Every structure is written in structure tokens, then in C-alpha cells.
Amino acid sequence: MGVTMKAMICAALLLSATVGAGQAATITNGSFEDGINPGGFTTVGAGNNTSINGWTVGGVSVDYIGTHWQAAQGNRSIDMNGNGMGSISTLMTNLILDMTYEIT
């Protein structure tokens, strides 16, 4: 996966959802700041749902980045290709049926 694709995925994961008249859906730890201290970085394997609060790792693994490079927002970020192609997922709450959401 190229650097541009990683940047787009990481940017898409800095989540904020809004509805109607400013009512917000809930996303836990949208910028990955809450979790274990990754130091430079730490590889988090598939199935792990405790290292990065609110997120579950899928695929092979991801790298949870601390000081390895400067995050776009806050102090931490995710490299989607740890020891192989990985994924992360979270559960959004307080969504309303038939509403349109914008994830940014």
C-alpha cells in the first residue's frame, strides 16, 4: 500500500460524525490517543481490541504509531500495514435511522 493510500486511510479514520441540527454520533477515540503507550510504534495483531481503546484490529496487524513519525492530529496514528495488511473497526453509537451522516 503506497504512502498516499495510507495517508487517505488515516485521514478517513480521524472521525467526526454530525447529524441534523448539530446532534453528534459517538465515536470512541477517533484520533487514537487513548491506548497503550506505543513508544516509537508497536505492532498490534488481529483480534486485539484492548491496545487501542475503542478499536478492534483485523486482517494481519497494524502498527500503532507514537513517536516514530509526527501524527496529522494529536500524538498517535495508525499504519495499516504492520506485519501484513491490517484493518481497524469501531462501533458508532447514537445513530438515528434514516439520517445522513458525514464522516470526516
Short mmCIF file of N, CA, C and O in Angstrom, two decimals, residues 35-77:
data_model
loop_
_atom_site.label_atom_id
_atom_site.label_comp_id
_atom_site.label_asym_id
_atom_site.label_seq_id
_atom_site.Cartn_x
_atom_site.Cartn_y
_atom_site.Cartn_z
N GLY A 35 -4.90 4.68 24.53
CA GLY A 35 -4.49 3.28 24.39
C GLY A 35 -3.16 3.08 25.07
O GLY A 35 -2.67 3.95 25.78
N ILE A 36 -2.58 1.91 24.86
CA ILE A 36 -1.27 1.63 25.44
C ILE A 36 -0.26 2.66 24.92
O ILE A 36 -0.48 3.28 23.88
N ASN A 37 0.83 2.85 25.62
CA ASN A 37 1.90 3.73 25.12
C ASN A 37 2.69 2.94 24.09
O ASN A 37 3.40 1.99 24.44
N PRO A 38 2.59 3.35 22.80
CA PRO A 38 3.27 2.57 21.76
C PRO A 38 4.76 2.88 21.63
O PRO A 38 5.44 2.25 20.81
N GLY A 39 5.29 3.85 22.43
CA GLY A 39 6.69 4.24 22.25
C GLY A 39 6.86 4.78 20.85
O GLY A 39 6.05 5.60 20.39
N GLY A 40 7.88 4.32 20.11
CA GLY A 40 8.03 4.69 18.69
C GLY A 40 6.86 4.15 17.90
O GLY A 40 6.14 4.86 17.22
N PHE A 41 6.66 2.84 18.00
CA PHE A 41 5.47 2.17 17.47
C PHE A 41 5.43 0.77 18.04
O PHE A 41 6.43 0.24 18.51
N THR A 42 4.25 0.19 18.04
CA THR A 42 4.10 -1.20 18.43
C THR A 42 3.16 -1.88 17.46
O THR A 42 2.19 -1.26 17.00
N THR A 43 3.45 -3.11 17.09
CA THR A 43 2.60 -3.86 16.18
C THR A 43 1.48 -4.52 16.99
O THR A 43 1.74 -5.15 18.00
N VAL A 44 0.25 -4.32 16.53
CA VAL A 44 -0.94 -4.85 17.21
C VAL A 44 -1.59 -5.86 16.27
O VAL A 44 -1.96 -5.53 15.15
N GLY A 45 -1.72 -7.10 16.74
CA GLY A 45 -2.23 -8.18 15.91
C GLY A 45 -3.74 -8.24 15.80
O GLY A 45 -4.48 -7.63 16.59
N ALA A 46 -4.20 -8.97 14.80
CA ALA A 46 -5.63 -9.16 14.54
C ALA A 46 -6.35 -9.70 15.77
O ALA A 46 -5.80 -10.50 16.52
N GLY A 47 -7.56 -9.22 15.98
CA GLY A 47 -8.37 -9.66 17.11
C GLY A 47 -8.16 -8.84 18.36
O GLY A 47 -8.94 -8.92 19.29
N ASN A 48 -7.12 -8.03 18.40
CA ASN A 48 -6.83 -7.23 19.58
C ASN A 48 -7.82 -6.08 19.67
O ASN A 48 -7.96 -5.29 18.75
N ASN A 49 -8.54 -6.00 20.78
CA ASN A 49 -9.49 -4.90 20.97
C ASN A 49 -9.21 -4.17 22.28
O ASN A 49 -10.09 -3.50 22.81
N THR A 50 -7.99 -4.28 22.79
CA THR A 50 -7.65 -3.60 24.05
C THR A 50 -6.50 -2.61 23.92
O THR A 50 -6.41 -1.69 24.72
N SER A 51 -5.62 -2.77 22.95
CA SER A 51 -4.45 -1.90 22.85
C SER A 51 -4.79 -0.48 22.41
O SER A 51 -4.17 0.48 22.84
N ILE A 52 -5.77 -0.33 21.52
CA ILE A 52 -6.20 0.98 21.03
C ILE A 52 -7.66 1.12 21.44
O ILE A 52 -8.54 0.53 20.82
N ASN A 53 -7.90 1.86 22.51
CA ASN A 53 -9.23 1.95 23.10
C ASN A 53 -10.31 2.25 22.05
O ASN A 53 -10.19 3.19 21.30
N GLY A 54 -11.35 1.41 22.01
CA GLY A 54 -12.47 1.62 21.11
C GLY A 54 -12.33 1.00 19.74
O GLY A 54 -13.25 1.05 18.94
N TRP A 55 -11.19 0.43 19.42
CA TRP A 55 -10.92 -0.11 18.08
C TRP A 55 -10.52 -1.58 18.16
O TRP A 55 -9.84 -2.01 19.08
N THR A 56 -10.93 -2.35 17.15
CA THR A 56 -10.55 -3.76 17.02
C THR A 56 -9.71 -3.90 15.76
O THR A 56 -10.08 -3.38 14.70
N VAL A 57 -8.60 -4.61 15.86
CA VAL A 57 -7.70 -4.81 14.74
C VAL A 57 -8.12 -6.06 13.98
O VAL A 57 -8.42 -7.10 14.57
N GLY A 58 -8.15 -5.96 12.64
CA GLY A 58 -8.46 -7.08 11.77
C GLY A 58 -7.33 -7.30 10.78
O GLY A 58 -6.28 -6.66 10.87
N GLY A 59 -7.56 -8.18 9.83
CA GLY A 59 -6.51 -8.50 8.85
C GLY A 59 -5.36 -9.19 9.55
O GLY A 59 -5.57 -10.05 10.40
N VAL A 60 -4.12 -8.81 9.24
CA VAL A 60 -2.94 -9.40 9.87
C VAL A 60 -2.55 -8.59 11.11
O VAL A 60 -2.56 -9.10 12.23
N SER A 61 -2.23 -7.32 10.92
CA SER A 61 -1.84 -6.46 12.04
C SER A 61 -1.73 -5.01 11.55
O SER A 61 -1.69 -4.75 10.35
N VAL A 62 -1.68 -4.09 12.51
CA VAL A 62 -1.41 -2.68 12.22
C VAL A 62 -0.28 -2.24 13.14
O VAL A 62 0.00 -2.88 14.15
N ASP A 63 0.37 -1.15 12.78
CA ASP A 63 1.35 -0.54 13.68
C ASP A 63 0.69 0.66 14.34
O ASP A 63 0.14 1.53 13.66
N TYR A 64 0.70 0.67 15.67
CA TYR A 64 0.17 1.77 16.47
C TYR A 64 1.34 2.71 16.69
O TYR A 64 2.30 2.38 17.37
N ILE A 65 1.29 3.89 16.07
CA ILE A 65 2.43 4.80 16.00
C ILE A 65 2.39 5.82 17.12
O ILE A 65 1.38 6.48 17.33
N GLY A 66 3.52 5.97 17.81
CA GLY A 66 3.69 7.00 18.83
C GLY A 66 4.64 8.07 18.32
O GLY A 66 4.24 9.01 17.65
N THR A 67 5.94 7.89 18.58
CA THR A 67 6.94 8.91 18.22
C THR A 67 7.68 8.59 16.92
O THR A 67 8.55 9.35 16.52
N HIS A 68 7.34 7.50 16.25
CA HIS A 68 8.03 7.08 15.02
C HIS A 68 7.94 8.17 13.94
O HIS A 68 8.89 8.37 13.19
N TRP A 69 6.81 8.83 13.85
CA TRP A 69 6.63 9.99 12.97
C TRP A 69 5.60 10.90 13.58
O TRP A 69 4.93 10.53 14.53
N GLN A 70 5.47 12.11 13.05
CA GLN A 70 4.52 13.07 13.60
C GLN A 70 3.12 12.77 13.08
O GLN A 70 2.90 12.64 11.87
N ALA A 71 2.18 12.62 13.99
CA ALA A 71 0.78 12.36 13.62
C ALA A 71 0.16 13.59 12.99
O ALA A 71 0.54 14.72 13.29
N ALA A 72 -0.82 13.38 12.12
CA ALA A 72 -1.53 14.50 11.49
C ALA A 72 -2.35 15.28 12.51
O ALA A 72 -2.53 16.48 12.39
N GLN A 73 -2.84 14.58 13.53
CA GLN A 73 -3.62 15.21 14.60
C GLN A 73 -3.25 14.51 15.90
O GLN A 73 -3.19 13.29 15.95
N GLY A 74 -3.03 15.25 16.94
CA GLY A 74 -2.67 14.64 18.22
C GLY A 74 -1.27 14.06 18.20
O GLY A 74 -0.39 14.55 17.48
N ASN A 75 -1.06 12.98 18.97
CA ASN A 75 0.27 12.39 19.11
C ASN A 75 0.40 10.99 18.55
O ASN A 75 1.48 10.44 18.53
N ARG A 76 -0.71 10.39 18.13
CA ARG A 76 -0.67 8.99 17.69
C ARG A 76 -1.38 8.81 16.35
O ARG A 76 -2.23 9.60 15.98
N SER A 77 -1.01 7.74 15.66
CA SER A 77 -1.63 7.42 14.38
C SER A 77 -1.54 5.91 14.15
O SER A 77 -0.98 5.19 14.98
#
